[in-house]
mmCIF file of C-alpha atoms in Angstrom:
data_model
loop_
_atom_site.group_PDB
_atom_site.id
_atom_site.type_symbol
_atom_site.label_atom_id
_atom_site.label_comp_id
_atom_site.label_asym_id
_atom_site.label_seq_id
_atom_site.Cartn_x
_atom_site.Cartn_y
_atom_site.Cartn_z
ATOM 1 C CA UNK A 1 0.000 0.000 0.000
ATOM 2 C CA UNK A 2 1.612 3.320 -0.912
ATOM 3 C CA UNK A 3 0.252 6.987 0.555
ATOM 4 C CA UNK A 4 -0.817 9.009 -2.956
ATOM 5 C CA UNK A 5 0.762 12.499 -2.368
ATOM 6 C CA UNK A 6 -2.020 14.623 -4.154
ATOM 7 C CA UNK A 7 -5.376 12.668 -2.066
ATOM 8 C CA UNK A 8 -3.092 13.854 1.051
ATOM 9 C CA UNK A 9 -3.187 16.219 3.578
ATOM 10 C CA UNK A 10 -1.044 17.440 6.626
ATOM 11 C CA UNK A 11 -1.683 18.579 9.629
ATOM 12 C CA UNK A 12 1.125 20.855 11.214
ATOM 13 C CA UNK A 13 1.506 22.389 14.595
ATOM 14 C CA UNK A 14 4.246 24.402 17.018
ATOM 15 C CA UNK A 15 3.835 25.800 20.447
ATOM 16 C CA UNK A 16 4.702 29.543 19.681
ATOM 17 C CA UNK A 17 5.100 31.500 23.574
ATOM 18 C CA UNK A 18 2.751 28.387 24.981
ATOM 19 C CA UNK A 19 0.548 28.633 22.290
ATOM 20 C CA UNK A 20 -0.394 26.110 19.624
ATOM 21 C CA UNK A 21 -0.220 27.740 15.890
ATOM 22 C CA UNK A 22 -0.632 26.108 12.774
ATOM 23 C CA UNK A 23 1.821 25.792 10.341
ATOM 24 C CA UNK A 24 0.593 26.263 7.030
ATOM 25 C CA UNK A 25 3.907 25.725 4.883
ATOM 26 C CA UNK A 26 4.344 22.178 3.526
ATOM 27 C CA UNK A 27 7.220 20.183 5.205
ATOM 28 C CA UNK A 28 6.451 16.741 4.809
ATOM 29 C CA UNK A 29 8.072 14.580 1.714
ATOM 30 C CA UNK A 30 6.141 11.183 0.039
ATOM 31 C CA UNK A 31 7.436 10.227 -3.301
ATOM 32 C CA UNK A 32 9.722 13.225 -3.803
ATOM 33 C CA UNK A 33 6.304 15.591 -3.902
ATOM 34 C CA UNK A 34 5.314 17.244 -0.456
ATOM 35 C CA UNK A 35 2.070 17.269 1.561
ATOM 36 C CA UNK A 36 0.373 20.532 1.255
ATOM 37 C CA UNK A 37 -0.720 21.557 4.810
ATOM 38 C CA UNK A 38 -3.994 22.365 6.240
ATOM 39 C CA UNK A 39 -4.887 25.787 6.211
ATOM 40 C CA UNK A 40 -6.718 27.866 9.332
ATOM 41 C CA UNK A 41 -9.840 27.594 6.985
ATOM 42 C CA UNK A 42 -9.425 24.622 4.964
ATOM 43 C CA UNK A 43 -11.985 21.349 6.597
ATOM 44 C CA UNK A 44 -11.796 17.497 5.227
ATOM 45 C CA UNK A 45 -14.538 14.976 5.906
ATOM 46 C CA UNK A 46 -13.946 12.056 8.124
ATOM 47 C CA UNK A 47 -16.315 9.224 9.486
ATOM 48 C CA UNK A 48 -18.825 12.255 7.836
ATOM 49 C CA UNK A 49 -17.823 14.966 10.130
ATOM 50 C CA UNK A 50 -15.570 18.349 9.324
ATOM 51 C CA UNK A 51 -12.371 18.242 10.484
ATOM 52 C CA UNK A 52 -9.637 21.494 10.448
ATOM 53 C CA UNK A 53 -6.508 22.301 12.176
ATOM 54 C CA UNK A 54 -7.894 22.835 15.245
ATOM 55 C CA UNK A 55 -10.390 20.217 15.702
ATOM 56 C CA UNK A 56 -13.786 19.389 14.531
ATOM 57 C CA UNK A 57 -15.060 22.017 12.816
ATOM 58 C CA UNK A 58 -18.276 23.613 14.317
ATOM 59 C CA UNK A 59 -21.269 22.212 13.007
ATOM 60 C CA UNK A 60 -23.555 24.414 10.534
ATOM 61 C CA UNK A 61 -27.106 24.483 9.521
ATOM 62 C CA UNK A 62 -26.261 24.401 5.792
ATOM 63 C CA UNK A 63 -26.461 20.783 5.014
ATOM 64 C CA UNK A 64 -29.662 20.598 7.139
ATOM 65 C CA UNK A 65 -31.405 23.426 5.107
ATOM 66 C CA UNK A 66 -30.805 21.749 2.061
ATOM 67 C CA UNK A 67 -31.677 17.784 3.143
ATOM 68 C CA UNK A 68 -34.936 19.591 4.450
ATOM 69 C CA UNK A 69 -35.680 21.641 1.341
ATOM 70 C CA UNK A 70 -34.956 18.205 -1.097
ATOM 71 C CA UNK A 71 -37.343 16.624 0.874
ATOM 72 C CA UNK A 72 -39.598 18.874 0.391
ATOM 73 C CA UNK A 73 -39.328 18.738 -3.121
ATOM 74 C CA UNK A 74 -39.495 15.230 -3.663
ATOM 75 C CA UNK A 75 -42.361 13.429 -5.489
ATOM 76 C CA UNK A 76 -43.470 11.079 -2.594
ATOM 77 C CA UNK A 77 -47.003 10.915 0.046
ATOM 78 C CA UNK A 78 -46.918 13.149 2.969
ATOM 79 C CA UNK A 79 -46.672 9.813 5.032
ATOM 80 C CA UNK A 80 -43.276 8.728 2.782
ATOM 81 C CA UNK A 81 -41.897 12.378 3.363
ATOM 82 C CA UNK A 82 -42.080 11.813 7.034
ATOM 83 C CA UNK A 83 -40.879 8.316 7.110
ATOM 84 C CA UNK A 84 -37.710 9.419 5.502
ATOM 85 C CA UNK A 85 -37.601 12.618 7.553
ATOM 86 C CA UNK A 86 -37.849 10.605 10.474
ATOM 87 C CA UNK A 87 -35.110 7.847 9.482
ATOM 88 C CA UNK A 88 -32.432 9.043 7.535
ATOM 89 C CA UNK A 89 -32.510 12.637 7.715
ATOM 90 C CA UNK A 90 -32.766 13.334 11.761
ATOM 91 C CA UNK A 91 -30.105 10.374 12.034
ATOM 92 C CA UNK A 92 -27.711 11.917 9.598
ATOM 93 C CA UNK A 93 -28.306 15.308 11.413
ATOM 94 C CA UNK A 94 -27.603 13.755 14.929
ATOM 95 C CA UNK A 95 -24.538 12.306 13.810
ATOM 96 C CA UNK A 96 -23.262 15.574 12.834
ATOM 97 C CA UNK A 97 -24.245 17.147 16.075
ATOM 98 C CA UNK A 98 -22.231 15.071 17.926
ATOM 99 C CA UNK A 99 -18.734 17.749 17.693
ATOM 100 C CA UNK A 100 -18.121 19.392 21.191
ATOM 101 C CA UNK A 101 -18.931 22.639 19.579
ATOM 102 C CA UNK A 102 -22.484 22.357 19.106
ATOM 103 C CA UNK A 103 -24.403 24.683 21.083
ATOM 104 C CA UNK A 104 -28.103 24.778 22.233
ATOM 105 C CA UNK A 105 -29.072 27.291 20.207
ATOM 106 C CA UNK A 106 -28.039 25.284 17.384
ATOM 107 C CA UNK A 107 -30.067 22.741 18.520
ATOM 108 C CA UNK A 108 -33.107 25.095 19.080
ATOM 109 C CA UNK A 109 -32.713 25.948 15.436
ATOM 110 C CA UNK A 110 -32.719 22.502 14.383
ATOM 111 C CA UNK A 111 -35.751 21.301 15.908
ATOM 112 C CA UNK A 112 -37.610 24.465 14.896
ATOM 113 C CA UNK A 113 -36.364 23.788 10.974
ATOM 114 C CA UNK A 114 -37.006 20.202 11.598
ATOM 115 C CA UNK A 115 -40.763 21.234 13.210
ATOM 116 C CA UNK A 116 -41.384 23.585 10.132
ATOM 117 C CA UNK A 117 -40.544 21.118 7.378
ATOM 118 C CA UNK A 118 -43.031 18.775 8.935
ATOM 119 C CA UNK A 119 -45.752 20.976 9.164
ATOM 120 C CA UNK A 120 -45.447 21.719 5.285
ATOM 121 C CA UNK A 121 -45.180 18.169 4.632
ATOM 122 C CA UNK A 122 -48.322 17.639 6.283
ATOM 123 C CA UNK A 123 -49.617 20.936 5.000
ATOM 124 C CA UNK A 124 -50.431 22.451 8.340
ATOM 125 C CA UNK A 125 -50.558 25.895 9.024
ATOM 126 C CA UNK A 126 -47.558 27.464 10.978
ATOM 127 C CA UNK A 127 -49.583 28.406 13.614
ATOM 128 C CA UNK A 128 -50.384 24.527 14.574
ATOM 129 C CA UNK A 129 -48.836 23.177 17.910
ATOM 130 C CA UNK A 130 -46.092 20.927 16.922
ATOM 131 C CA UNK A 131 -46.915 18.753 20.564
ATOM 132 C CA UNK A 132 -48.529 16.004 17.966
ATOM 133 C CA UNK A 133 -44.765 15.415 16.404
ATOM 134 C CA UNK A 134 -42.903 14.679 19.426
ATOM 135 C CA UNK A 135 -46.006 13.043 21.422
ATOM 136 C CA UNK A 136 -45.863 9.011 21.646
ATOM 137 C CA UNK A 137 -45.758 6.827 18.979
ATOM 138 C CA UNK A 138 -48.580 4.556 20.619
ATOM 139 C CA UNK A 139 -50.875 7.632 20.050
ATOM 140 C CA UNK A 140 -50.186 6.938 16.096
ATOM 141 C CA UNK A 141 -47.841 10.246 15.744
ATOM 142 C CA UNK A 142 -44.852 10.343 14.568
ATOM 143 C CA UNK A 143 -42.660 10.889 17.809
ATOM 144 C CA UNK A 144 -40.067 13.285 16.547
ATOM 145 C CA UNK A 145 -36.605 13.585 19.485
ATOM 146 C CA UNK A 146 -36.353 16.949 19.923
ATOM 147 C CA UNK A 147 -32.484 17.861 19.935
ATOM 148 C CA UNK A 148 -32.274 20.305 22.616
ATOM 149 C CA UNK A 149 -33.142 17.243 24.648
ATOM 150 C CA UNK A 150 -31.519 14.527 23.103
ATOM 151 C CA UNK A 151 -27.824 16.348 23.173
ATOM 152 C CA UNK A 152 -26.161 17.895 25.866
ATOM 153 C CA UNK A 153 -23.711 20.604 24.630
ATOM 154 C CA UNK A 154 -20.653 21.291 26.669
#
């Protein structure tokens, strides 16, 4: 197995006066062409979250907004919409949330995108109580986790 130089990154730090910086000058070598570093703003995808120089990178609402507004969009029942809503999209959000950076508000803003996407689905006004999607599924309802509950920011 050989490391391919230009589907490579690296990853470079000093302690400057007790602090860490970044290096953002390529130093490492593989097959006589070197690694270029990791910017302060550059990210790469791992396991499906953001990584950068400093850490995981702090989770965003973008992706969300746009899995929420392709559902939307897609030819299927209301009933279909929220099955896949329910299964693979609020997984694939949780699993994001997961970083140590996410904050409640973030959260807040989730569930109320999350809450608002349903309601259209269903074509409810935005005025209805949204208790029905997080009640109990033995009621029949869908039973939506609300994330300010589910996570626990640090």
């Amino acid at each position: 197995m050989e490391i391919n130089p230009s589907k490579s990154l690296s990853i470079c730090a000093t302690i400057v006066a007790g602090k860490s910086v970044v290096r953002t000058r390529p130093i490492f070598k593989v097959q006589g062409q070197f690694l270029p570093a990791l910017g302060h703003l550059n990210t790469f995808r791992y396991l499906g979250l953001q990584f950068g120089s400093t850490g995981t990178a702090k989770p965003t609402l973008f992706h969300l907004r746009s899995w929420l507004s392709n559902l939307e969009r897609t030819p299927l029942q209301p009933h279909q919409k929220l099955h896949m809503l329910k299964v693979f999209v609020i997984p694939r959000l949780y699993h994001g949330l997961q970083a140590p950076t996410t904050t409640g508000g973030l959260l807040v803003e989730c569930d109320r995108l999350i809450r608002r996407t349903a309601k259209k689905i269903l074509h409810l006004s935005a005025h209805t109580g949204s208790q029905f999607l997080h009640a109990a599924i033995r009621g029949g309802v869908w039973a939506f986790r609300s994330c300010d509950t589910s996570f626990h920011p640090s």
